[in-house]
Amino acid sequence: MKKHLFLFTILIFSKALVNEVRASLQYPVVVSTWPFLDAVRAAWNAVDGGFSAVDAVVEGCSACEKLRCDGTVGPGGSPDENGETTLDAMVMDGVTMEVGAVAAMRYVPEGIKAAKLVLEYTKHTMLVGDQASAFAISMGLQGPTNLSSVESIEKWTKWKDNSCQPNFRKNVIPRDSCGPFHPNGPSIRRCLMDNELRPNEFGSVTVNVGLHSHDTISMAVIDQIGQVAVGTSTNGATFKIPGRVGDGPIAGSSAYADAEVGACGATGDGDIMMRFLPCYQAVENMRLGMEPKLAAKDAISRIARKYPNFIGALFAVNRNGTHAGACHGWTFQYSVRNPGMNDVEVFTVHPQ
């Protein structure tokens, strides 16, 4: 009897010690751009239940795709110039440094799962366009299916009725029509992203950055044994030129992970941000000893010095679970769940 009591006491003590270590290290932890609460809960439920960091990231981003978070993730949103919705997604394993990504993918609604298939079943890093779609379908994902929705088609129709203004063209003619376009003409008004400058009834353009005017979900997960992974999913910039690939599937730009250091996720004007690889920079800053807050701020500042009018943000989380965010041109929010929280908590970051 005493032996059983002794073993029971040791078992209880061991569990308590494990829980104490987990709490002190803040494992597991989930961090995501924006108040995508259900997506973070899905990732948390997965990682808290023993899933790996990679699998938990996929669960979280997949939930956002199914929910069509703010119309900017998954099918049914952000039509391009032809009225079609396409997807970009990426998964990165911070232990092996392997990356799987898809870009400008048509006909397949599960971008993050397609990216994971590239990670797991190929020696490549990225597949694009119709070939990415064919690969995903051949590996068992749903498709081909129309990724447009009633809402996305209505949005595109209004844009066409306004002579396809504003758009992403520059230095082309004709000035105020839907093309075809030719080079060497006068510049037309350039629309940035739907999350940066929103058309006011498709006439004047006004700044309108808020909860429902942003884009990519970028998520980082540290699992119960300290492994780190990141993932992203987006349907890209509204009215983008067909074939455009943003920062979403680019490792180091929209997200980056290294289990020895930590992780980063970014959101904003991907066409500008991908030129600087801000998440790679933030992780390298932490490797050099910077705390997440300073690491994130430095990465954003590097972009702002060259493009003072750009709009973007990122979060950084180190391998111990300490997190922070930085932004420029808008107010940024990111979501966190760790063992010290009863539910997802949202953190607000103001422009620096």
Coordinates of C-alpha atoms in Angstrom, one line a residue:
M1 CA 0.0 0.0 0.0
K2 CA 2.8 2.4 0.9
K3 CA 4.6 1.5 -2.3
H4 CA 1.5 2.4 -4.4
L5 CA 1.1 5.7 -2.4
F6 CA 4.7 6.5 -3.0
L7 CA 4.4 5.9 -6.8
F8 CA 1.2 7.9 -6.9
T9 CA 2.9 10.8 -5.1
I10 CA 5.9 10.7 -7.5
L11 CA 3.4 10.7 -10.5
I12 CA 1.6 13.8 -9.2
F13 CA 4.9 15.5 -8.5
S14 CA 6.2 14.8 -11.9
K15 CA 3.0 16.1 -13.6
A16 CA 3.2 19.3 -11.5
L17 CA 6.8 19.7 -12.4
V18 CA 6.1 19.3 -16.1
N19 CA 3.2 21.8 -15.9
E20 CA 5.5 24.3 -14.0
V21 CA 8.2 24.0 -16.7
R22 CA 5.6 24.4 -19.4
A23 CA 4.2 27.5 -17.8
S24 CA 7.7 29.1 -17.2
L25 CA 8.6 28.5 -20.9
Q26 CA 5.1 29.5 -22.1
Y27 CA 4.7 26.3 -24.2
P28 CA 2.7 25.8 -26.2
V29 CA 2.0 29.2 -27.7
V30 CA 0.1 30.3 -30.7
V31 CA 0.5 33.8 -32.2
S32 CA -1.4 35.2 -35.2
T33 CA -1.9 38.4 -37.1
W34 CA -5.2 40.1 -36.4
P35 CA -8.1 39.1 -34.2
F36 CA -8.7 35.8 -36.0
L37 CA -9.8 34.3 -32.7
D38 CA -11.4 31.1 -34.1
A39 CA -8.3 30.3 -36.1
V40 CA -6.0 30.8 -33.0
R41 CA -8.4 28.6 -31.0
A42 CA -8.2 25.9 -33.6
A43 CA -4.4 25.9 -33.6
W44 CA -4.4 26.0 -29.8
N45 CA -6.7 23.0 -29.5
A46 CA -4.5 21.1 -31.9
V47 CA -1.1 21.9 -30.2
D48 CA -2.5 21.6 -26.7
G49 CA -3.8 18.2 -27.7
G50 CA -0.3 17.1 -28.7
F51 CA -0.1 18.1 -32.4
S52 CA 3.2 19.2 -33.8
A53 CA 3.9 22.8 -34.5
V54 CA 3.5 22.3 -38.2
D55 CA 0.2 20.4 -37.9
A56 CA -1.2 23.0 -35.5
V57 CA -0.3 25.9 -37.9
V58 CA -2.1 24.0 -40.7
E59 CA -5.2 23.5 -38.4
G60 CA -5.3 27.2 -37.5
C61 CA -4.8 28.6 -41.1
S62 CA -7.3 26.0 -42.4
A63 CA -9.9 27.2 -40.0
C64 CA -9.4 30.8 -41.3
E65 CA -9.7 29.6 -44.9
K66 CA -13.0 27.9 -44.1
L67 CA -14.3 30.9 -42.2
R68 CA -13.1 33.2 -45.1
C69 CA -11.6 35.5 -42.5
D70 CA -12.6 39.1 -43.4
G71 CA -12.8 38.0 -47.0
T72 CA -9.1 38.1 -47.4
V73 CA -8.2 34.4 -46.6
G74 CA -9.5 31.4 -48.5
P75 CA -11.9 31.2 -51.4
G76 CA -14.5 33.8 -52.2
G77 CA -12.6 37.0 -51.8
S78 CA -10.1 39.5 -53.4
P79 CA -10.9 39.1 -57.2
D80 CA -8.1 39.8 -59.6
E81 CA -8.5 41.9 -62.8
N82 CA -10.3 39.0 -64.4
G83 CA -12.7 38.6 -61.5
E84 CA -11.0 35.3 -60.3
T85 CA -9.9 34.4 -56.8
T86 CA -6.5 32.7 -56.4
L87 CA -4.7 31.6 -53.3
D88 CA -1.2 31.9 -51.9
A89 CA 0.0 29.9 -48.8
M90 CA 3.1 28.8 -47.1
V91 CA 4.2 26.4 -44.2
M92 CA 7.7 26.5 -42.7
D93 CA 9.2 24.0 -40.3
G94 CA 11.5 25.8 -38.0
V95 CA 13.3 22.7 -37.0
T96 CA 14.3 21.3 -40.4
M97 CA 14.0 24.7 -42.2
E98 CA 11.9 23.1 -44.9
V99 CA 9.3 25.2 -46.6
G100 CA 6.2 24.2 -48.7
A101 CA 4.3 26.9 -50.6
V102 CA 1.8 27.4 -53.3
A103 CA 1.2 30.7 -55.2
A104 CA -1.4 32.0 -57.7
M105 CA -3.2 28.7 -57.2
R106 CA -6.5 28.3 -58.9
Y107 CA -9.4 25.8 -58.4
V108 CA -8.3 24.4 -55.0
P109 CA -9.9 26.0 -51.9
E110 CA -7.4 24.7 -49.2
G111 CA -4.3 26.7 -49.7
I112 CA -2.5 25.8 -46.5
K113 CA -3.1 22.1 -46.9
A114 CA -1.7 22.3 -50.5
A115 CA 1.4 24.1 -49.1
K116 CA 1.8 21.3 -46.5
L117 CA 1.7 18.7 -49.3
V118 CA 4.5 20.5 -51.1
L119 CA 6.5 20.4 -47.8
E120 CA 5.8 16.7 -47.1
Y121 CA 5.8 15.1 -50.5
T122 CA 8.3 17.0 -52.7
K123 CA 11.9 18.2 -52.6
H124 CA 10.7 21.6 -53.9
T125 CA 9.8 24.8 -51.9
M126 CA 7.1 26.3 -54.1
L127 CA 4.6 25.3 -56.8
V128 CA 2.6 27.9 -58.7
G129 CA -0.5 28.4 -60.9
D130 CA -2.4 25.6 -62.6
Q131 CA 0.5 23.2 -61.9
A132 CA 0.1 23.8 -58.2
S133 CA -3.6 23.1 -58.5
A134 CA -3.0 19.9 -60.4
F135 CA -0.5 18.7 -57.8
A136 CA -2.8 19.4 -54.9
I137 CA -5.8 17.6 -56.6
S138 CA -3.6 14.7 -57.5
M139 CA -2.6 14.4 -53.8
G140 CA -6.2 14.2 -52.7
L141 CA -7.4 17.8 -52.1
Q142 CA -10.8 18.9 -53.3
G143 CA -11.0 20.4 -56.8
P144 CA -11.3 21.7 -59.4
T145 CA -13.8 24.2 -58.0
N146 CA -14.7 27.8 -58.6
L147 CA -13.1 29.9 -55.9
S148 CA -15.2 33.0 -56.6
S149 CA -18.3 33.9 -54.6
V150 CA -21.3 36.1 -55.1
E151 CA -19.6 38.8 -53.0
S152 CA -16.3 38.7 -55.0
I153 CA -18.1 38.9 -58.3
E154 CA -20.2 41.8 -57.2
K155 CA -17.1 43.6 -56.0
W156 CA -15.4 43.0 -59.4
T157 CA -18.5 44.1 -61.4
K158 CA -18.6 47.4 -59.5
W159 CA -14.9 47.9 -60.2
K160 CA -15.4 47.2 -63.9
D161 CA -18.3 49.7 -64.0
N162 CA -15.8 52.3 -62.6
S163 CA -13.5 51.7 -65.6
C164 CA -11.3 49.4 -63.5
Q165 CA -10.1 52.2 -61.3
P166 CA -8.1 52.1 -59.1
N167 CA -5.7 49.4 -60.1
F168 CA -2.1 48.3 -59.9
R169 CA -1.0 49.5 -63.4
K170 CA 1.5 52.3 -63.8
N171 CA 3.1 54.1 -66.8
V172 CA 0.5 52.6 -69.2
I173 CA -2.2 53.8 -71.6
P174 CA -5.1 54.1 -71.9
R175 CA -5.5 56.1 -68.7
D176 CA -9.1 55.4 -67.7
S177 CA -10.2 52.1 -69.1
C178 CA -9.8 48.4 -68.5
G179 CA -7.3 47.9 -71.2
P180 CA -5.6 46.4 -73.1
F181 CA -2.7 48.4 -71.7
H182 CA 0.4 49.5 -73.5
P183 CA 3.6 50.9 -72.0
N184 CA 5.1 54.4 -72.2
G185 CA 1.9 56.3 -71.5
P186 CA 1.1 58.6 -68.7
S187 CA 0.8 57.1 -65.2
I188 CA -2.6 56.1 -64.0
R189 CA -3.6 56.3 -60.4
R190 CA -2.3 53.2 -58.6
C191 CA -4.3 51.5 -56.0
L192 CA -2.3 49.9 -53.2
M193 CA -3.9 47.1 -51.3
D194 CA -7.5 46.7 -50.1
N195 CA -6.1 47.0 -46.6
E196 CA -4.3 50.2 -47.3
L197 CA -6.4 52.5 -49.4
R198 CA -10.0 51.7 -49.8
P199 CA -12.1 53.2 -52.6
N200 CA -15.0 55.3 -51.4
E201 CA -17.8 54.2 -53.7
F202 CA -15.0 53.5 -56.3
G203 CA -14.5 57.2 -56.7
S204 CA -12.0 59.0 -54.4
V205 CA -9.6 56.9 -52.4
T206 CA -9.4 57.4 -48.6
V207 CA -7.4 55.7 -45.9
N208 CA -9.5 53.3 -44.1
V209 CA -7.6 50.8 -42.0
G210 CA -9.5 48.8 -39.5
L211 CA -10.6 45.4 -38.3
H212 CA -12.1 44.4 -41.7
S213 CA -9.6 46.0 -44.0
H214 CA -6.6 43.8 -43.9
D215 CA -5.2 40.7 -45.5
T216 CA -3.0 37.7 -44.7
I217 CA -3.2 35.4 -41.7
S218 CA 0.3 34.7 -40.6
M219 CA 0.6 32.3 -37.7
A220 CA 3.4 31.0 -35.5
V221 CA 3.2 28.0 -33.2
I222 CA 5.6 26.7 -30.6
D223 CA 4.5 23.2 -29.6
Q224 CA 4.8 21.3 -26.3
I225 CA 8.4 20.2 -26.9
G226 CA 9.6 23.6 -28.2
Q227 CA 9.4 23.0 -31.9
V228 CA 8.5 26.1 -34.0
A229 CA 6.6 26.5 -37.2
V230 CA 4.8 29.2 -39.2
G231 CA 2.2 29.3 -41.8
T232 CA 0.4 31.9 -44.0
S233 CA -2.7 32.0 -46.2
T234 CA -4.2 34.7 -48.3
N235 CA -6.2 35.4 -51.5
G236 CA -4.0 38.3 -52.2
A237 CA -4.5 41.9 -53.2
T238 CA -7.9 42.9 -54.5
F239 CA -7.9 43.6 -58.3
K240 CA -4.3 42.4 -58.6
I241 CA -2.8 41.8 -62.1
P242 CA -3.4 38.1 -62.8
G243 CA -0.3 36.1 -61.9
R244 CA 0.8 38.4 -59.1
V245 CA 2.4 36.7 -56.2
G246 CA 2.6 38.6 -52.9
D247 CA 4.6 38.1 -49.8
G248 CA 2.3 35.4 -48.4
P249 CA 4.2 32.4 -49.8
I250 CA 7.6 33.9 -49.5
A251 CA 9.6 32.5 -46.6
G252 CA 11.3 35.3 -44.7
S253 CA 8.8 37.9 -45.9
S254 CA 5.3 37.0 -44.6
A255 CA 6.7 34.6 -42.0
Y256 CA 9.9 32.8 -40.8
A257 CA 10.8 30.3 -38.2
D258 CA 13.9 28.9 -36.6
A259 CA 13.4 26.7 -33.6
E260 CA 16.8 27.9 -32.2
V261 CA 15.5 31.5 -32.1
G262 CA 11.8 32.0 -32.6
A263 CA 9.4 33.1 -35.3
C264 CA 7.8 36.1 -37.0
G265 CA 4.6 36.8 -38.9
A266 CA 3.8 39.8 -41.1
T267 CA 0.9 41.5 -42.8
G268 CA 0.5 44.6 -45.0
D269 CA 1.6 45.8 -48.4
G270 CA 3.2 42.6 -49.6
D271 CA 4.6 44.1 -52.8
I272 CA 6.7 46.5 -50.7
M273 CA 7.5 44.2 -47.7
M274 CA 8.7 41.2 -49.7
R275 CA 11.6 43.4 -50.9
F276 CA 13.0 43.5 -47.4
L277 CA 12.3 40.0 -46.0
P278 CA 11.1 41.6 -42.7
C279 CA 10.4 38.3 -40.9
Y280 CA 13.8 37.0 -41.7
Q281 CA 15.3 40.2 -40.4
A282 CA 13.2 40.1 -37.1
V283 CA 14.3 36.5 -36.4
E284 CA 17.9 37.3 -37.1
N285 CA 17.6 40.3 -34.8
M286 CA 16.5 38.0 -32.0
R287 CA 19.4 35.6 -32.8
L288 CA 21.7 38.6 -32.2
G289 CA 20.2 39.1 -28.8
M290 CA 17.4 41.6 -29.4
E291 CA 14.1 41.2 -27.4
P292 CA 11.1 40.6 -29.7
K293 CA 9.9 44.2 -29.3
L294 CA 13.1 45.7 -30.5
A295 CA 13.6 43.0 -33.2
A296 CA 10.2 43.7 -34.7
K297 CA 10.6 47.5 -34.5
D298 CA 13.9 47.4 -36.3
A299 CA 12.6 45.2 -39.1
I300 CA 9.7 47.6 -39.7
S301 CA 11.9 50.6 -39.5
R302 CA 14.2 49.3 -42.3
I303 CA 11.2 49.4 -44.6
A304 CA 9.9 52.7 -43.4
R305 CA 13.2 54.4 -44.1
K306 CA 12.9 53.6 -47.8
Y307 CA 9.1 53.7 -48.1
P308 CA 7.7 56.1 -45.5
N309 CA 4.2 55.8 -46.8
F310 CA 4.0 52.0 -46.7
I311 CA 1.6 50.2 -44.5
G312 CA 2.5 47.0 -42.7
A313 CA 3.1 45.2 -39.4
L314 CA 4.6 42.1 -37.9
F315 CA 4.8 40.2 -34.7
A316 CA 7.9 38.5 -33.3
V317 CA 8.0 35.7 -30.7
N318 CA 11.1 34.2 -29.3
R319 CA 11.7 30.5 -28.4
N320 CA 10.6 31.1 -24.8
G321 CA 7.2 32.5 -25.9
T322 CA 7.9 36.2 -25.3
H323 CA 6.1 38.1 -28.0
A324 CA 5.7 41.7 -29.3
G325 CA 4.6 43.6 -32.4
A326 CA 5.5 46.6 -34.5
C327 CA 3.7 48.5 -37.3
H328 CA 3.8 51.4 -39.6
G329 CA 1.0 53.4 -41.1
W330 CA -1.9 51.7 -39.3
T331 CA -2.9 50.3 -35.9
F332 CA -2.1 46.6 -35.8
Q333 CA -3.6 43.8 -33.7
Y334 CA -2.3 40.3 -33.1
S335 CA -3.7 37.4 -31.2
V336 CA -2.0 35.1 -28.7
R337 CA -2.8 32.0 -26.7
N338 CA -0.5 30.4 -24.2
P339 CA -0.7 28.3 -21.0
G340 CA -1.2 31.4 -18.8
M341 CA -4.4 32.5 -20.7
N342 CA -7.9 31.2 -20.4
D343 CA -8.7 32.1 -24.0
V344 CA -7.2 34.0 -26.9
E345 CA -6.0 37.5 -26.0
V346 CA -5.7 40.4 -28.5
F347 CA -2.8 42.8 -28.4
T348 CA -2.9 46.3 -30.0
V349 CA 0.2 47.9 -31.4
H350 CA 0.2 51.6 -32.5
P351 CA 2.4 53.0 -35.3
Q352 CA 5.9 53.8 -34.2

